[in-house]
mmCIF file of C-alpha atoms in Angstrom:
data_model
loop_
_atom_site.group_PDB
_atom_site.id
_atom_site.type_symbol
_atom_site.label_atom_id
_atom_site.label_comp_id
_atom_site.label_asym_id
_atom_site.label_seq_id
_atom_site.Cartn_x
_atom_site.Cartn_y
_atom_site.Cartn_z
ATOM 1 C CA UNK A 1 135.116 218.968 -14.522
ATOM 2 C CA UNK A 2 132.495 221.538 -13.547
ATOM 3 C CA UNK A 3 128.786 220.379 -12.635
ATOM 4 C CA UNK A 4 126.697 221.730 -15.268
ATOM 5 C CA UNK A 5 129.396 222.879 -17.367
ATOM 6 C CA UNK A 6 127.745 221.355 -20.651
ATOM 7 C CA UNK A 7 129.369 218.234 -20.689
ATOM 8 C CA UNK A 8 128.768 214.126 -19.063
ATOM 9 C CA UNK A 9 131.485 212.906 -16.994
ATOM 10 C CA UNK A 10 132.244 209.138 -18.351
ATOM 11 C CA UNK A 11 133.101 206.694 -16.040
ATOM 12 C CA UNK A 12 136.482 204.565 -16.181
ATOM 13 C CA UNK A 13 134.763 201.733 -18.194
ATOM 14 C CA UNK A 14 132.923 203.582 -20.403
ATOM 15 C CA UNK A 15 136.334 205.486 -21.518
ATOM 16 C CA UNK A 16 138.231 202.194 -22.286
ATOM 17 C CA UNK A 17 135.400 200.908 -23.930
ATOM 18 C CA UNK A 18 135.247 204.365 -26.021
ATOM 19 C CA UNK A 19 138.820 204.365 -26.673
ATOM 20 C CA UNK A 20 139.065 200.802 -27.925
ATOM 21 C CA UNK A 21 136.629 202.038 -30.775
ATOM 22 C CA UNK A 22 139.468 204.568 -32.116
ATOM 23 C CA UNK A 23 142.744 204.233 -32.866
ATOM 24 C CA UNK A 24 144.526 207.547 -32.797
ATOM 25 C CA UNK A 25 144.971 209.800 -29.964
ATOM 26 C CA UNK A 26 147.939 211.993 -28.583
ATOM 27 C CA UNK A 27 150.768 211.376 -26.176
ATOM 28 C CA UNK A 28 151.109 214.468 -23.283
ATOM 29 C CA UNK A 29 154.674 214.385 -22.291
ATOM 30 C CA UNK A 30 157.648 216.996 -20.787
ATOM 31 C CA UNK A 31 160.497 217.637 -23.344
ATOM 32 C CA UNK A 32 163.075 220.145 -22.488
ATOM 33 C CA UNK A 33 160.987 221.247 -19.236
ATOM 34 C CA UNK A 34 158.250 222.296 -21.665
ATOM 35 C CA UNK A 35 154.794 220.313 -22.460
ATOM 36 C CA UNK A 36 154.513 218.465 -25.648
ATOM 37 C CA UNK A 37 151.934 216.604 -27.529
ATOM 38 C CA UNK A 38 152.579 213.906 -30.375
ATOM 39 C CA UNK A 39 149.610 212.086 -32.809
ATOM 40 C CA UNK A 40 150.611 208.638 -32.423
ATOM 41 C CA UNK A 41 148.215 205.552 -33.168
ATOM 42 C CA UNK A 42 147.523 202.975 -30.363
ATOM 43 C CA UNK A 43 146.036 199.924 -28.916
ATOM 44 C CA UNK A 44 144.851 199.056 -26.069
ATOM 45 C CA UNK A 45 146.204 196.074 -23.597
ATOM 46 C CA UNK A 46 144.240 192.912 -22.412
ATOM 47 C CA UNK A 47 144.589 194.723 -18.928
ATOM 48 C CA UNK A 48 143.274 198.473 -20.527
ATOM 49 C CA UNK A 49 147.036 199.516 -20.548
ATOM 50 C CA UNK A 50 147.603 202.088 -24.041
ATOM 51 C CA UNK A 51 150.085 200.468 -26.345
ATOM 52 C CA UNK A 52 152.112 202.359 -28.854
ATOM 53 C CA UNK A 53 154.618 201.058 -31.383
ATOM 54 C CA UNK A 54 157.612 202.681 -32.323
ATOM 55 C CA UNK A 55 161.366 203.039 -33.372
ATOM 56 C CA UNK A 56 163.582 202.362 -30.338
ATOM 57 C CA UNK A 57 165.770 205.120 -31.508
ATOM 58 C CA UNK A 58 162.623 207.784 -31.494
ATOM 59 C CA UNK A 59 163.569 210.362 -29.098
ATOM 60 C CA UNK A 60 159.619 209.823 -28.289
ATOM 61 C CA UNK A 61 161.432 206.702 -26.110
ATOM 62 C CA UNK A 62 163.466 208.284 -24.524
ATOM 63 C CA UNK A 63 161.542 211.112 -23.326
ATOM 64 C CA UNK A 64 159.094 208.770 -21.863
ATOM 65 C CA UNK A 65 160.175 205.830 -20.627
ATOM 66 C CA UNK A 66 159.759 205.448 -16.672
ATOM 67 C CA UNK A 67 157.973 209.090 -16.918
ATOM 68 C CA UNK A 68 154.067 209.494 -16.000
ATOM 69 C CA UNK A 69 152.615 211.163 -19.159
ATOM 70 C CA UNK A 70 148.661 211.517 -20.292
ATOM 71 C CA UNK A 71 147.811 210.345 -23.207
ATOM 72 C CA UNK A 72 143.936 211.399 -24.895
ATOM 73 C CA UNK A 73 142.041 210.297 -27.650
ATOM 74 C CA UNK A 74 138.479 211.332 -28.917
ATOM 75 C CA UNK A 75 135.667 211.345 -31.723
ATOM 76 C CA UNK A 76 134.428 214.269 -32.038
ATOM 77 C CA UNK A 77 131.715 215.203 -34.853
ATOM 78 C CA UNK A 78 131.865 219.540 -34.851
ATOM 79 C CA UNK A 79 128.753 219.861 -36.976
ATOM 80 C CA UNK A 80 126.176 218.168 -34.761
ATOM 81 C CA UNK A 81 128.382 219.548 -31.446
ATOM 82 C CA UNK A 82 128.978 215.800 -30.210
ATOM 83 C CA UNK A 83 131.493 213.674 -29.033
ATOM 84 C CA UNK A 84 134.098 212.696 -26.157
ATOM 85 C CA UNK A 85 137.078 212.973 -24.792
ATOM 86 C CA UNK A 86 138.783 210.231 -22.495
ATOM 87 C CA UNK A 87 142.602 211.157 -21.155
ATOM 88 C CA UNK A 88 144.750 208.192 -19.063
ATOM 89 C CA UNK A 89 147.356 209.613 -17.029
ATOM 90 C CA UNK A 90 149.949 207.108 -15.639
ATOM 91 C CA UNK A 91 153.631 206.018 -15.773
ATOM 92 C CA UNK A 92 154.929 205.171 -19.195
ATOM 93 C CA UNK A 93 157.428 202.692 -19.365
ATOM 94 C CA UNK A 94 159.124 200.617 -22.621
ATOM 95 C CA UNK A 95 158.615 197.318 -22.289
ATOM 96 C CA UNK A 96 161.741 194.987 -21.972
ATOM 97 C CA UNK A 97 160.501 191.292 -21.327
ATOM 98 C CA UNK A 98 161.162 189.273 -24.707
ATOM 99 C CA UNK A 99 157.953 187.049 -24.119
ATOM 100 C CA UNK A 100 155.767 190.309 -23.802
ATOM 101 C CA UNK A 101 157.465 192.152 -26.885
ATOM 102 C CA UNK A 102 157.099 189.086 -28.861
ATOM 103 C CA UNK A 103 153.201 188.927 -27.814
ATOM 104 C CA UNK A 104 152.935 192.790 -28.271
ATOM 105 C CA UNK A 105 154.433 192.048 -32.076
ATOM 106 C CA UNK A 106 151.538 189.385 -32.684
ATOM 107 C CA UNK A 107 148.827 191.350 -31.434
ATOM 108 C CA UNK A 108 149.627 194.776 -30.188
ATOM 109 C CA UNK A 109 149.302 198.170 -32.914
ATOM 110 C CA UNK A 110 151.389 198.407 -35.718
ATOM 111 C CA UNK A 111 153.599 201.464 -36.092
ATOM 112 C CA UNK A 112 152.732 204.278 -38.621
ATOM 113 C CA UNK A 113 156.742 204.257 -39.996
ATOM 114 C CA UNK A 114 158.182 200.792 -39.404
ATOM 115 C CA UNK A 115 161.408 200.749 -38.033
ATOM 116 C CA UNK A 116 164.657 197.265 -38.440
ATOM 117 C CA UNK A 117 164.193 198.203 -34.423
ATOM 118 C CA UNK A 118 160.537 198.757 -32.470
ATOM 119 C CA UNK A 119 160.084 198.817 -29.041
ATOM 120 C CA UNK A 120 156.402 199.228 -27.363
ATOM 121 C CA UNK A 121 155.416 201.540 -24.448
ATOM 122 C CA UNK A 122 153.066 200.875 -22.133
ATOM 123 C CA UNK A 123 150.904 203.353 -20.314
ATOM 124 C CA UNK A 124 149.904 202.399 -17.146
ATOM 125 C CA UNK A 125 145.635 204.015 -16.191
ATOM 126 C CA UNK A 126 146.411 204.982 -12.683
ATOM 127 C CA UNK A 127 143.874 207.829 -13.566
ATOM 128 C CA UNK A 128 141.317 207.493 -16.570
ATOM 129 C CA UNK A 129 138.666 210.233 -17.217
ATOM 130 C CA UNK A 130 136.434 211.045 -19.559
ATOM 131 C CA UNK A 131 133.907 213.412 -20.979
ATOM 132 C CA UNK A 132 130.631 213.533 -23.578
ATOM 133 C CA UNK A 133 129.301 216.163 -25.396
ATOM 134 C CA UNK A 134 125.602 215.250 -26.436
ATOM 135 C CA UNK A 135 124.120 216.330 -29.514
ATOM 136 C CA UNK A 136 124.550 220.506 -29.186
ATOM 137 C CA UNK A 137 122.433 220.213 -25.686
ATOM 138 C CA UNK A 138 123.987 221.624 -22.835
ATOM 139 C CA UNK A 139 123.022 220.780 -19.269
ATOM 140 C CA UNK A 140 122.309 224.759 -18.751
ATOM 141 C CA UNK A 141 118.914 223.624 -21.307
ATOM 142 C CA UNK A 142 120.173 225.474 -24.117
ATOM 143 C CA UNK A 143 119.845 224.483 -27.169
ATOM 144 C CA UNK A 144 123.125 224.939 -29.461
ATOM 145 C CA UNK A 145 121.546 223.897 -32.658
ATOM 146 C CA UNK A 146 118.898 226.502 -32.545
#
């Protein structure tokens, strides 16, 4: 981020505590050499780590696992130019513990398209950052609803 480029840098709290309020954002990952981006829906972790839920035979898994992606999520409202945008960047793994897939199935998301086999993926925040767009005001003082 720029200073006085418009926007409110949120700190690392504040984004988890924004994020936990939503429940779809987009995975950032490398396919084929090449960026990609996938909706998915998530939860968060007891220790702020993004869940997602999904088939273990999703090619999603295997692009992923043990790879450091970004994942982002936001509310944005475009008529009243307001909202934010937090992104988590970190190492993605799938998790493999029984004990910690069989809490993730009592209390983590619940996949879009259940699959007979799901796995979950964690997302570790090394690096969470965030940023607010108040109410069509810019920090220049112009006013974008005018």
């Amino acid at each position: 981020m720029y200073p006085n480029d418009g926007f409110r840098e949120l700190g690392r709290q504040e984004c988890l505590r924004l994020m936990a309020g939503v429940s779809v954002g987009r995975i950032v990952f490398t396919r084929r050499a090449l960026p990609a981006v996938l909706p998915v829906n998530f939860g968060l972790d007891d220790d702020d780590a993004v869940l997602l839920r999904t088939s273990a035979m999703s090619d999603l898994v295997r692009v992923v696992d043990g790879a450091v992606v970004a994942f982002e999520a936001d509310d944005v409202d475009a008529a009243r130019h307001s909202g934010w945008s937090v992104v988590v960047t970190g190492p993605a793994a799938v998790v493999t513990d029984p004990a910690e897939h069989e809490r993730l199935a009592r209390t983590g998301p619940v996949s879009w398209v259940p699959a007979p086999r799901e796995v979950f993926v964690r997302i570790e925040p090394e690096l969470v950052t965030g940023r607010e767009l108040i109410g069509g005001r810019t920090l220049y003082g112009v006013n974008l609803t005018a």
